[in-house]
Amino acid sequence: MAVPKKKHSKSRRDRRRSQWKAKTPNLGECSNCQELKLPHRVCPSCGHYDGRQAKAVK
Ligand SMILES: [Zn+2]
């Protein structure tokens, strides 16, 4: 396996890690209740998916 010849400096390491941040998930609107939800997931607030009740809601 290829091994790096020289150790990267702290500044180079920290510059790389400065780019590493959490990104906001791409949310879509529920077609039934207009609540924000993740795409390709059953709506957590009303339990609808693909125009029908997919999950019972409490
Ligand atoms: Zn919904």
PDB file of N, CA and C and ligand atoms in Angstrom:
ATOM      1  N   MET A   1       0.839  -1.194   0.000  1.00  0.00           N
ATOM      2  CA  MET A   1       0.000   0.000   0.000  1.00  0.00           C
ATOM      3  C   MET A   1       0.873   1.243   0.000  1.00  0.00           C
ATOM      4  N   ALA A   2       0.460   2.240  -0.735  1.00  0.00           N
ATOM      5  CA  ALA A   2       1.212   3.500  -0.793  1.00  0.00           C
ATOM      6  C   ALA A   2       1.178   4.196   0.563  1.00  0.00           C
ATOM      7  N   VAL A   3       2.340   4.659   0.991  1.00  0.00           N
ATOM      8  CA  VAL A   3       2.461   5.336   2.282  1.00  0.00           C
ATOM      9  C   VAL A   3       2.974   6.752   2.050  1.00  0.00           C
ATOM     10  N   PRO A   4       2.384   7.738   2.692  1.00  0.00           N
ATOM     11  CA  PRO A   4       2.861   9.117   2.498  1.00  0.00           C
ATOM     12  C   PRO A   4       4.300   9.279   2.977  1.00  0.00           C
ATOM     13  N   LYS A   5       5.100   9.997   2.184  1.00  0.00           N
ATOM     14  CA  LYS A   5       6.525  10.123   2.495  1.00  0.00           C
ATOM     15  C   LYS A   5       6.766  11.118   3.621  1.00  0.00           C
ATOM     16  N   LYS A   6       5.998  12.197   3.604  1.00  0.00           N
ATOM     17  CA  LYS A   6       6.193  13.244   4.615  1.00  0.00           C
ATOM     18  C   LYS A   6       4.901  13.480   5.396  1.00  0.00           C
ATOM     19  N   LYS A   7       5.080  13.746   6.681  1.00  0.00           N
ATOM     20  CA  LYS A   7       3.935  14.082   7.529  1.00  0.00           C
ATOM     21  C   LYS A   7       3.399  15.458   7.139  1.00  0.00           C
ATOM     22  N   HIS A   8       2.070  15.552   7.029  1.00  0.00           N
ATOM     23  CA  HIS A   8       1.467  16.861   6.727  1.00  0.00           C
ATOM     24  C   HIS A   8       1.551  17.751   7.955  1.00  0.00           C
ATOM     25  N   SER A   9       1.766  19.029   7.719  1.00  0.00           N
ATOM     26  CA  SER A   9       1.870  19.984   8.828  1.00  0.00           C
ATOM     27  C   SER A   9       0.518  20.150   9.518  1.00  0.00           C
ATOM     28  N   LYS A  10       0.585  20.672  10.735  1.00  0.00           N
ATOM     29  CA  LYS A  10      -0.658  20.921  11.489  1.00  0.00           C
ATOM     30  C   LYS A  10      -1.561  21.886  10.735  1.00  0.00           C
ATOM     31  N   SER A  11      -0.956  22.896  10.092  1.00  0.00           N
ATOM     32  CA  SER A  11      -1.769  23.883   9.389  1.00  0.00           C
ATOM     33  C   SER A  11      -2.454  23.237   8.187  1.00  0.00           C
ATOM     34  N   ARG A  12      -1.753  22.327   7.514  1.00  0.00           N
ATOM     35  CA  ARG A  12      -2.355  21.651   6.369  1.00  0.00           C
ATOM     36  C   ARG A  12      -3.482  20.722   6.817  1.00  0.00           C
ATOM     37  N   ARG A  13      -3.260  20.013   7.912  1.00  0.00           N
ATOM     38  CA  ARG A  13      -4.286  19.144   8.478  1.00  0.00           C
ATOM     39  C   ARG A  13      -5.516  19.962   8.878  1.00  0.00           C
ATOM     40  N   ASP A  14      -5.262  21.095   9.565  1.00  0.00           N
ATOM     41  CA  ASP A  14      -6.375  21.918  10.047  1.00  0.00           C
ATOM     42  C   ASP A  14      -7.107  22.606   8.898  1.00  0.00           C
ATOM     43  N   ARG A  15      -6.374  22.954   7.815  1.00  0.00           N
ATOM     44  CA  ARG A  15      -7.034  23.531   6.635  1.00  0.00           C
ATOM     45  C   ARG A  15      -7.992  22.519   6.021  1.00  0.00           C
ATOM     46  N   ARG A  16      -7.575  21.257   5.960  1.00  0.00           N
ATOM     47  CA  ARG A  16      -8.445  20.212   5.421  1.00  0.00           C
ATOM     48  C   ARG A  16      -9.697  20.070   6.296  1.00  0.00           C
ATOM     49  N   ARG A  17      -9.489  20.029   7.619  1.00  0.00           N
ATOM     50  CA  ARG A  17     -10.625  19.830   8.531  1.00  0.00           C
ATOM     51  C   ARG A  17     -11.545  21.038   8.597  1.00  0.00           C
ATOM     52  N   SER A  18     -11.059  22.199   8.203  1.00  0.00           N
ATOM     53  CA  SER A  18     -11.916  23.382   8.220  1.00  0.00           C
ATOM     54  C   SER A  18     -13.020  23.269   7.182  1.00  0.00           C
ATOM     55  N   GLN A  19     -12.816  22.418   6.171  1.00  0.00           N
ATOM     56  CA  GLN A  19     -13.827  22.225   5.128  1.00  0.00           C
ATOM     57  C   GLN A  19     -14.887  21.218   5.565  1.00  0.00           C
ATOM     58  N   TRP A  20     -14.599  20.487   6.627  1.00  0.00           N
ATOM     59  CA  TRP A  20     -15.463  19.389   7.047  1.00  0.00           C
ATOM     60  C   TRP A  20     -16.551  19.917   7.955  1.00  0.00           C
ATOM     61  N   LYS A  21     -17.752  20.092   7.451  1.00  0.00           N
ATOM     62  CA  LYS A  21     -18.849  20.581   8.272  1.00  0.00           C
ATOM     63  C   LYS A  21     -20.151  19.880   7.902  1.00  0.00           C
ATOM     64  N   ALA A  22     -21.052  19.869   8.873  1.00  0.00           N
ATOM     65  CA  ALA A  22     -22.356  19.238   8.643  1.00  0.00           C
ATOM     66  C   ALA A  22     -23.163  20.074   7.668  1.00  0.00           C
ATOM     67  N   LYS A  23     -23.840  19.411   6.729  1.00  0.00           N
ATOM     68  CA  LYS A  23     -24.688  20.144   5.794  1.00  0.00           C
ATOM     69  C   LYS A  23     -26.157  19.875   6.107  1.00  0.00           C
ATOM     70  N   THR A  24     -26.966  20.867   5.800  1.00  0.00           N
ATOM     71  CA  THR A  24     -28.378  20.737   6.104  1.00  0.00           C
ATOM     72  C   THR A  24     -28.993  19.665   5.198  1.00  0.00           C
ATOM     73  N   PRO A  25     -29.823  18.769   5.753  1.00  0.00           N
ATOM     74  CA  PRO A  25     -30.436  17.743   4.917  1.00  0.00           C
ATOM     75  C   PRO A  25     -31.436  18.363   3.940  1.00  0.00           C
ATOM     76  N   ASN A  26     -31.512  17.799   2.747  1.00  0.00           N
ATOM     77  CA  ASN A  26     -32.465  18.327   1.773  1.00  0.00           C
ATOM     78  C   ASN A  26     -33.879  17.888   2.133  1.00  0.00           C
ATOM     79  N   LEU A  27     -34.638  18.863   2.596  1.00  0.00           N
ATOM     80  CA  LEU A  27     -35.988  18.589   3.057  1.00  0.00           C
ATOM     81  C   LEU A  27     -36.985  18.907   1.952  1.00  0.00           C
ATOM     82  N   GLY A  28     -38.046  18.120   1.919  1.00  0.00           N
ATOM     83  CA  GLY A  28     -39.122  18.381   0.985  1.00  0.00           C
ATOM     84  C   GLY A  28     -40.403  18.586   1.749  1.00  0.00           C
ATOM     85  N   GLU A  29     -41.402  19.105   1.060  1.00  0.00           N
ATOM     86  CA  GLU A  29     -42.684  19.351   1.703  1.00  0.00           C
ATOM     87  C   GLU A  29     -43.580  18.121   1.548  1.00  0.00           C
ATOM     88  N   CYS A  30     -44.265  17.754   2.638  1.00  0.00           N
ATOM     89  CA  CYS A  30     -45.216  16.649   2.567  1.00  0.00           C
ATOM     90  C   CYS A  30     -46.399  17.059   1.694  1.00  0.00           C
ATOM     91  N   SER A  31     -46.806  16.160   0.798  1.00  0.00           N
ATOM     92  CA  SER A  31     -47.906  16.487  -0.110  1.00  0.00           C
ATOM     93  C   SER A  31     -49.256  16.458   0.600  1.00  0.00           C
ATOM     94  N   ASN A  32     -49.295  15.887   1.793  1.00  0.00           N
ATOM     95  CA  ASN A  32     -50.549  15.788   2.532  1.00  0.00           C
ATOM     96  C   ASN A  32     -50.705  16.890   3.583  1.00  0.00           C
ATOM     97  N   CYS A  33     -49.657  17.131   4.380  1.00  0.00           N
ATOM     98  CA  CYS A  33     -49.802  18.091   5.472  1.00  0.00           C
ATOM     99  C   CYS A  33     -48.868  19.292   5.343  1.00  0.00           C
ATOM    100  N   GLN A  34     -48.064  19.355   4.256  1.00  0.00           N
ATOM    101  CA  GLN A  34     -47.150  20.480   3.991  1.00  0.00           C
ATOM    102  C   GLN A  34     -46.089  20.655   5.073  1.00  0.00           C
ATOM    103  N   GLU A  35     -45.854  19.605   5.822  1.00  0.00           N
ATOM    104  CA  GLU A  35     -44.792  19.626   6.831  1.00  0.00           C
ATOM    105  C   GLU A  35     -43.478  19.266   6.151  1.00  0.00           C
ATOM    106  N   LEU A  36     -42.349  19.790   6.657  1.00  0.00           N
ATOM    107  CA  LEU A  36     -41.055  19.439   6.077  1.00  0.00           C
ATOM    108  C   LEU A  36     -40.706  18.009   6.452  1.00  0.00           C
ATOM    109  N   LYS A  37     -40.240  17.249   5.445  1.00  0.00           N
ATOM    110  CA  LYS A  37     -39.857  15.863   5.695  1.00  0.00           C
ATOM    111  C   LYS A  37     -38.714  15.478   4.770  1.00  0.00           C
ATOM    112  N   LEU A  38     -38.031  14.387   5.098  1.00  0.00           N
ATOM    113  CA  LEU A  38     -36.954  13.888   4.250  1.00  0.00           C
ATOM    114  C   LEU A  38     -37.552  13.225   3.019  1.00  0.00           C
ATOM    115  N   PRO A  39     -36.918  13.380   1.844  1.00  0.00           N
ATOM    116  CA  PRO A  39     -37.444  12.728   0.649  1.00  0.00           C
ATOM    117  C   PRO A  39     -37.326  11.201   0.741  1.00  0.00           C
ATOM    118  N   HIS A  40     -38.241  10.491   0.137  1.00  0.00           N
ATOM    119  CA  HIS A  40     -38.300   9.020   0.109  1.00  0.00           C
ATOM    120  C   HIS A  40     -38.489   8.438   1.507  1.00  0.00           C
ATOM    121  N   ARG A  41     -39.151   9.226   2.374  1.00  0.00           N
ATOM    122  CA  ARG A  41     -39.457   8.737   3.720  1.00  0.00           C
ATOM    123  C   ARG A  41     -40.936   9.005   3.986  1.00  0.00           C
ATOM    124  N   VAL A  42     -41.520   8.138   4.819  1.00  0.00           N
ATOM    125  CA  VAL A  42     -42.885   8.369   5.266  1.00  0.00           C
ATOM    126  C   VAL A  42     -42.888   9.639   6.113  1.00  0.00           C
ATOM    127  N   CYS A  43     -43.897  10.479   5.915  1.00  0.00           N
ATOM    128  CA  CYS A  43     -43.971  11.725   6.669  1.00  0.00           C
ATOM    129  C   CYS A  43     -44.089  11.419   8.158  1.00  0.00           C
ATOM    130  N   PRO A  44     -43.218  11.989   8.996  1.00  0.00           N
ATOM    131  CA  PRO A  44     -43.262  11.675  10.427  1.00  0.00           C
ATOM    132  C   PRO A  44     -44.462  12.280  11.155  1.00  0.00           C
ATOM    133  N   SER A  45     -45.075  13.320  10.576  1.00  0.00           N
ATOM    134  CA  SER A  45     -46.159  13.979  11.298  1.00  0.00           C
ATOM    135  C   SER A  45     -47.533  13.428  10.936  1.00  0.00           C
ATOM    136  N   CYS A  46     -47.738  12.983   9.676  1.00  0.00           N
ATOM    137  CA  CYS A  46     -49.071  12.472   9.324  1.00  0.00           C
ATOM    138  C   CYS A  46     -49.025  11.029   8.828  1.00  0.00           C
ATOM    139  N   GLY A  47     -47.837  10.467   8.608  1.00  0.00           N
ATOM    140  CA  GLY A  47     -47.724   9.057   8.230  1.00  0.00           C
ATOM    141  C   GLY A  47     -48.079   8.762   6.788  1.00  0.00           C
ATOM    142  N   HIS A  48     -48.185   9.801   5.933  1.00  0.00           N
ATOM    143  CA  HIS A  48     -48.529   9.582   4.539  1.00  0.00           C
ATOM    144  C   HIS A  48     -47.285   9.347   3.703  1.00  0.00           C
ATOM    145  N   TYR A  49     -47.424   8.514   2.669  1.00  0.00           N
ATOM    146  CA  TYR A  49     -46.375   8.351   1.677  1.00  0.00           C
ATOM    147  C   TYR A  49     -47.013   7.927   0.365  1.00  0.00           C
ATOM    148  N   ASP A  50     -46.574   8.534  -0.738  1.00  0.00           N
ATOM    149  CA  ASP A  50     -47.054   8.210  -2.079  1.00  0.00           C
ATOM    150  C   ASP A  50     -48.576   8.342  -2.178  1.00  0.00           C
ATOM    151  N   GLY A  51     -49.109   9.379  -1.521  1.00  0.00           N
ATOM    152  CA  GLY A  51     -50.527   9.680  -1.616  1.00  0.00           C
ATOM    153  C   GLY A  51     -51.444   8.774  -0.838  1.00  0.00           C
ATOM    154  N   ARG A  52     -50.896   8.025   0.097  1.00  0.00           N
ATOM    155  CA  ARG A  52     -51.754   7.153   0.897  1.00  0.00           C
ATOM    156  C   ARG A  52     -51.212   7.088   2.321  1.00  0.00           C
ATOM    157  N   GLN A  53     -52.053   6.582   3.243  1.00  0.00           N
ATOM    158  CA  GLN A  53     -51.637   6.397   4.639  1.00  0.00           C
ATOM    159  C   GLN A  53     -50.723   5.186   4.692  1.00  0.00           C
ATOM    160  N   ALA A  54     -49.453   5.394   4.963  1.00  0.00           N
ATOM    161  CA  ALA A  54     -48.493   4.288   4.965  1.00  0.00           C
ATOM    162  C   ALA A  54     -48.167   3.826   6.372  1.00  0.00           C
ATOM    163  N   LYS A  55     -48.471   4.657   7.360  1.00  0.00           N
ATOM    164  CA  LYS A  55     -48.067   4.358   8.729  1.00  0.00           C
ATOM    165  C   LYS A  55     -49.113   4.951   9.669  1.00  0.00           C
ATOM    166  N   ALA A  56     -49.462   4.218  10.693  1.00  0.00           N
ATOM    167  CA  ALA A  56     -50.430   4.741  11.663  1.00  0.00           C
ATOM    168  C   ALA A  56     -49.780   5.829  12.497  1.00  0.00           C
ATOM    169  N   VAL A  57     -50.501   6.904  12.780  1.00  0.00           N
ATOM    170  CA  VAL A  57     -49.951   7.991  13.583  1.00  0.00           C
ATOM    171  C   VAL A  57     -50.651   8.032  14.939  1.00  0.00           C
ATOM    172  N   LYS A  58     -49.866   8.352  15.958  1.00  0.00           N
ATOM    173  CA  LYS A  58     -50.394   8.430  17.320  1.00  0.00           C
ATOM    174  C   LYS A  58     -51.031   9.806  17.574  1.00  0.00           C
TER     175      LYS A  58
HETATM  176 ZN    ZN B   1     -47.432  14.811   6.202  1.00  0.00          ZN
END
